[in-house]
Coordinates of C-alpha atoms in Angstrom, one line a residue:
M1 CA 2.3 19.2 -25.2
N2 CA 3.3 20.7 -28.6
L3 CA 6.1 22.6 -30.1
K4 CA 5.3 26.0 -31.7
S5 CA 5.3 24.8 -35.3
T6 CA 2.5 24.1 -37.8
K7 CA 4.7 22.8 -40.7
K8 CA 5.2 19.2 -39.7
E9 CA 3.8 17.1 -36.9
I10 CA 5.4 14.0 -35.5
I11 CA 2.9 11.8 -33.6
I12 CA 4.2 9.0 -31.3
L13 CA 1.6 6.4 -31.9
R14 CA 2.9 3.3 -30.2
H15 CA 5.7 2.1 -27.9
N16 CA 6.7 -1.3 -26.6
G17 CA 4.1 -1.6 -23.9
G18 CA 6.8 -0.6 -21.3
Q19 CA 6.2 1.5 -18.2
L20 CA 7.2 5.1 -17.3
G21 CA 10.9 4.8 -17.8
N22 CA 10.7 3.2 -21.2
Q23 CA 8.0 5.7 -22.4
L24 CA 9.9 8.7 -21.2
L25 CA 13.0 7.5 -23.1
L26 CA 11.1 7.3 -26.3
Y27 CA 9.2 10.5 -25.8
T28 CA 12.2 12.7 -24.9
S29 CA 14.3 11.2 -27.7
I30 CA 11.7 12.2 -30.3
Y31 CA 11.0 15.5 -28.5
A32 CA 14.7 16.4 -28.7
Y33 CA 14.6 15.6 -32.5
C34 CA 11.6 17.9 -32.8
L35 CA 13.4 20.7 -30.9
E36 CA 16.3 20.3 -33.3
K37 CA 14.1 20.6 -36.4
G38 CA 11.3 22.9 -35.2
Y39 CA 8.6 20.2 -35.6
K40 CA 5.4 19.8 -33.6
C41 CA 5.6 16.8 -31.2
T42 CA 2.5 15.0 -30.1
N43 CA 2.3 11.7 -28.1
Y44 CA -0.9 9.7 -28.3
S45 CA 0.6 6.7 -26.5
F46 CA 1.5 8.5 -23.3
Y47 CA -2.2 8.4 -22.1
E48 CA -1.3 6.4 -19.0
Y49 CA 1.1 9.0 -17.6
N50 CA -0.3 12.3 -18.8
K51 CA -1.9 12.9 -15.5
Y52 CA 1.5 13.3 -13.8
F53 CA 2.6 16.1 -16.1
N54 CA 1.4 19.4 -17.3
F55 CA 0.6 18.0 -20.8
K56 CA -2.6 18.8 -22.6
T57 CA -4.6 15.7 -23.9
P58 CA -4.1 15.8 -27.7
N59 CA -7.7 14.8 -28.6
F60 CA -10.9 13.0 -27.5
W61 CA -9.5 9.7 -28.6
V62 CA -6.5 9.9 -26.2
R63 CA -8.8 11.2 -23.4
I64 CA -10.8 7.9 -23.6
F65 CA -7.7 5.9 -23.0
E66 CA -6.7 8.2 -20.1
K67 CA -10.0 7.3 -18.5
L68 CA -9.7 3.6 -19.2
S69 CA -6.2 3.5 -17.7
E70 CA -7.6 4.8 -14.4
I71 CA -10.3 2.0 -14.1
K72 CA -9.4 -0.8 -11.8
F73 CA -9.8 -4.3 -13.3
Y74 CA -7.8 -7.4 -13.8
R75 CA -4.6 -6.9 -15.8
R76 CA -6.0 -3.4 -16.6
R77 CA -2.7 -2.0 -17.9
V78 CA -2.1 -4.8 -20.4
I79 CA -5.7 -5.0 -21.6
V80 CA -6.0 -1.2 -22.1
Y81 CA -2.7 -1.2 -24.1
L82 CA -3.9 -4.0 -26.3
I83 CA -7.1 -2.2 -27.0
Y84 CA -5.1 1.0 -27.7
K85 CA -2.8 -0.9 -30.0
C86 CA -5.6 -2.3 -32.1
T87 CA -7.5 1.0 -32.4
S88 CA -4.3 2.9 -33.3
Y89 CA -4.1 0.8 -36.5
L90 CA -7.6 2.2 -37.3
L91 CA -6.4 5.7 -36.7
Q92 CA -3.6 5.3 -39.2
T93 CA -6.1 4.3 -41.8
L94 CA -8.6 7.2 -41.1
K95 CA -6.0 9.9 -40.8
K96 CA -3.5 9.6 -43.5
G97 CA 0.2 10.2 -42.8
L98 CA 3.6 8.7 -43.2
V99 CA 4.1 5.8 -40.8
I100 CA 7.7 5.2 -39.7
K101 CA 8.1 1.8 -38.1
E102 CA 11.0 0.7 -35.8
D103 CA 13.8 -1.5 -37.1
P104 CA 13.7 -4.7 -35.0
A105 CA 17.4 -5.3 -35.8
D106 CA 18.8 -2.0 -34.5
F107 CA 18.1 1.4 -32.9
I108 CA 17.1 4.2 -35.3
Y109 CA 19.0 7.3 -34.2
L110 CA 17.6 10.7 -34.6
P111 CA 19.3 14.1 -35.2
P112 CA 21.3 15.7 -33.9
T113 CA 22.8 12.2 -33.1
P114 CA 24.9 11.2 -36.1
I115 CA 23.4 8.4 -38.2
I116 CA 25.8 5.8 -39.6
N117 CA 23.3 3.2 -40.9
T118 CA 22.5 4.0 -44.5
K119 CA 19.1 2.4 -44.3
H120 CA 18.2 4.7 -41.3
Q121 CA 19.6 7.7 -43.2
E122 CA 16.9 7.1 -45.8
I123 CA 14.3 6.9 -43.1
I124 CA 15.3 10.3 -41.7
K125 CA 15.1 11.7 -45.2
R126 CA 11.6 10.4 -45.6
I127 CA 10.6 12.0 -42.2
E128 CA 12.1 15.3 -43.3
N129 CA 10.5 15.4 -46.7
P130 CA 8.7 18.8 -46.7
L131 CA 5.8 17.2 -48.6
D132 CA 4.9 15.0 -45.7
K133 CA 3.2 17.0 -43.0
L134 CA 2.1 14.2 -40.7
I135 CA 4.5 11.5 -39.4
Y136 CA 3.5 8.6 -37.2
I137 CA 6.2 6.9 -35.1
D138 CA 5.4 3.3 -34.6
G139 CA 7.7 1.5 -32.2
W140 CA 10.1 2.0 -29.3
I141 CA 13.7 1.7 -30.4
F142 CA 14.2 5.2 -31.5
R143 CA 17.1 6.9 -29.7
N144 CA 18.7 10.3 -29.6
P145 CA 21.6 10.4 -27.1
M146 CA 23.1 13.6 -28.5
G147 CA 19.7 15.3 -28.5
L148 CA 19.1 14.4 -24.9
K149 CA 22.4 15.9 -23.9
K150 CA 22.0 19.0 -26.1
Y151 CA 18.5 19.8 -25.0
H152 CA 18.7 18.6 -21.4
E153 CA 17.7 21.9 -19.8
Q154 CA 14.6 22.3 -22.1
I155 CA 13.5 18.7 -21.7
I156 CA 13.7 18.8 -17.9
K157 CA 11.7 22.0 -17.9
I158 CA 9.0 20.6 -20.2
F159 CA 8.9 17.1 -18.5
K160 CA 8.6 18.5 -15.0
P161 CA 5.8 16.8 -13.1
K162 CA 2.9 18.6 -11.6
K163 CA 3.5 21.0 -8.7
E164 CA 1.8 18.9 -6.1
I165 CA 4.0 15.9 -7.0
I166 CA 7.2 18.0 -6.7
Q167 CA 6.0 19.4 -3.4
R168 CA 5.3 16.0 -2.0
V169 CA 8.7 14.7 -2.9
N170 CA 10.5 17.8 -1.6
R171 CA 8.7 17.5 1.8
F172 CA 9.9 13.8 1.9
I173 CA 13.5 14.3 0.8
N174 CA 14.5 17.7 2.2
Q175 CA 14.5 16.6 5.8
L176 CA 16.7 13.6 4.8
K177 CA 19.3 15.7 2.9
K178 CA 20.2 17.8 6.0
D179 CA 22.6 15.3 7.5
H180 CA 23.2 12.6 4.9
F181 CA 24.7 11.7 1.6
L182 CA 21.7 10.3 -0.2
V183 CA 22.0 7.2 -2.4
G184 CA 18.9 6.3 -4.3
V185 CA 18.5 2.5 -4.6
H186 CA 16.2 1.3 -7.4
I187 CA 15.3 -2.4 -6.9
R188 CA 13.3 -3.6 -9.9
Q189 CA 11.1 -6.6 -9.2
G190 CA 8.0 -7.4 -11.4
E191 CA 9.0 -9.3 -14.5
Y192 CA 12.7 -9.1 -13.5
K193 CA 12.0 -11.9 -11.0
S194 CA 10.9 -14.2 -13.8
K195 CA 13.3 -16.6 -15.4
K196 CA 11.5 -15.9 -18.7
F197 CA 12.8 -12.4 -18.7
E198 CA 16.5 -12.4 -19.5
G199 CA 16.8 -15.6 -17.6
G200 CA 16.3 -13.7 -14.4
R201 CA 19.9 -12.3 -14.5
L202 CA 18.7 -8.8 -14.0
Y203 CA 16.9 -9.5 -10.7
F204 CA 18.7 -8.9 -7.5
N205 CA 17.0 -9.9 -4.2
E206 CA 17.3 -8.0 -0.9
K207 CA 20.3 -10.0 0.3
E208 CA 22.2 -9.4 -2.9
V209 CA 21.4 -5.7 -2.8
T210 CA 22.5 -5.4 0.8
A211 CA 25.9 -6.9 -0.1
I212 CA 26.2 -4.4 -3.0
L213 CA 25.4 -1.5 -0.7
R214 CA 28.0 -2.6 1.9
R215 CA 30.5 -2.9 -0.9
Y216 CA 29.7 0.6 -2.1
L217 CA 30.4 2.0 1.4
R218 CA 33.8 0.3 1.4
K219 CA 34.8 1.1 -2.1
E220 CA 33.8 4.8 -1.9
N221 CA 35.2 5.1 1.6
K222 CA 31.9 6.4 2.9
N223 CA 31.0 6.8 6.6
P224 CA 28.0 4.5 7.1
E225 CA 26.5 6.9 9.6
K226 CA 26.5 9.7 7.0
V227 CA 25.0 7.7 4.1
L228 CA 21.3 7.1 3.8
F229 CA 20.0 4.6 1.3
I230 CA 16.6 5.5 -0.1
L231 CA 15.0 2.2 -1.3
C232 CA 12.5 2.5 -4.3
S233 CA 10.9 -0.6 -5.7
D234 CA 7.9 -1.8 -7.7
G235 CA 7.2 -4.5 -5.1
S236 CA 7.3 -5.0 -1.3
L237 CA 10.7 -5.3 0.4
D238 CA 11.9 -7.3 3.4
I239 CA 13.8 -4.6 5.2
S240 CA 15.2 -7.1 7.8
H241 CA 17.9 -7.9 5.2
F242 CA 19.2 -4.3 5.4
A243 CA 20.1 -4.4 9.1
G244 CA 23.1 -2.3 9.9
L245 CA 22.5 0.1 7.0
K246 CA 20.7 3.5 7.3
I247 CA 17.7 3.1 5.0
Q248 CA 14.5 4.9 4.2
I249 CA 11.7 3.4 2.0
G250 CA 10.6 5.7 -0.8
I251 CA 7.1 7.2 -1.1
G252 CA 5.9 4.3 -3.2
R253 CA 4.2 5.7 -6.3
M254 CA 6.1 5.4 -9.6
I255 CA 6.3 9.1 -10.4
E256 CA 7.3 10.1 -6.8
D257 CA 10.0 7.4 -6.8
L258 CA 11.4 8.7 -10.1
I259 CA 11.7 12.2 -8.8
T260 CA 13.0 11.0 -5.4
L261 CA 15.8 9.1 -7.1
S262 CA 16.6 12.1 -9.2
L263 CA 17.1 14.3 -6.1
C264 CA 19.6 11.9 -4.5
D265 CA 23.4 12.4 -4.8
T266 CA 23.8 9.2 -6.8
I267 CA 21.8 6.2 -7.9
I268 CA 22.6 2.5 -7.7
G269 CA 20.0 0.1 -9.0
S270 CA 18.7 -2.4 -11.5
N271 CA 19.7 -2.1 -15.1
S272 CA 16.6 -0.3 -16.3
T273 CA 15.5 2.9 -18.1
F274 CA 13.7 4.0 -14.9
G275 CA 17.0 4.4 -13.0
S276 CA 18.8 5.9 -16.0
F277 CA 16.1 8.4 -16.7
A278 CA 16.0 9.4 -13.0
A279 CA 19.8 10.0 -13.2
Y280 CA 19.3 12.0 -16.4
Y281 CA 16.6 14.1 -14.8
G282 CA 18.7 14.9 -11.8
N283 CA 22.0 15.0 -13.7
I284 CA 23.7 12.6 -11.3
P285 CA 25.7 9.4 -11.6
F286 CA 24.0 6.1 -12.2
F287 CA 25.5 2.7 -11.3
I288 CA 23.9 -0.6 -12.0
F289 CA 24.0 -3.8 -10.0
D290 CA 26.6 -6.2 -11.1
R291 CA 27.2 -9.7 -9.7
K292 CA 31.0 -9.7 -10.4
N293 CA 31.9 -6.2 -9.3
G294 CA 29.0 -5.2 -7.1
F295 CA 28.1 -2.1 -9.2
V296 CA 29.4 -0.6 -12.4
K297 CA 28.9 2.6 -14.3
A298 CA 25.7 2.2 -16.3
R299 CA 26.1 0.8 -19.8
G300 CA 24.0 -0.9 -22.4
D301 CA 20.4 0.1 -21.7
N302 CA 21.1 3.7 -20.6
L303 CA 19.9 6.9 -22.2
F304 CA 23.2 7.6 -24.0
Q305 CA 24.0 4.3 -25.6
Y306 CA 25.5 5.0 -29.0

């Protein structure tokens, strides 16, 4: 997927190893910057998810990693990413270009988002130097909240999944929308369950989520018979905990869950980029689980942190 410009090309070379939500946040932030400046935008590191979208594979090198990412073997995703990470260093050496690395101490904001950090202002000047035609972006913490808002319509159009994915989700959700107010519920498990990740504070089990959903019904004065909770998770769920609530389990695949959530009336879920990007995609409210208040308007790690 490229913009119509041959003057300067920005290549997203590496991210943080995160999954679809994280990678979409990086990709769209830089893509919005390229829209603002008229640059060509290419993403080598999106090889794992290109198959879900109408993007052209940039080159043979990326195509190899697309194929590797489809092979089933132990810890496939991590191993393929480590191989990619190593070989991407070689690419930088073979194909000369300006390498822009992330700042571990803070987000690097991209135009049209205002840039206050003087160090980062210099980085943007380096990127926009007309003498440098090829720019490599190395890292994940590049953000463009104003760009995401400004170019929302264009981004949603370009980042629309393939037709068969949209049709599958529409068949699933259209029948549910007829008689219900749909609340998408994103329950992140995976590494969130581990005490090694943020001390486990971001993980909410089925019992906790049920209490939050009941609190939502009370606080929003919703008729329980008219509200359908669509549960999307990266792990299996014990649905016995949700007795008394009208629930529907999502389709199950990551991309379908993302689109399903975006087509709901609102989203309540784990504090993650997956839920926040789904809300951005559908232009709907996003609330995160909170142990004190039950749920709160998304802050912190959402798309528009600034």
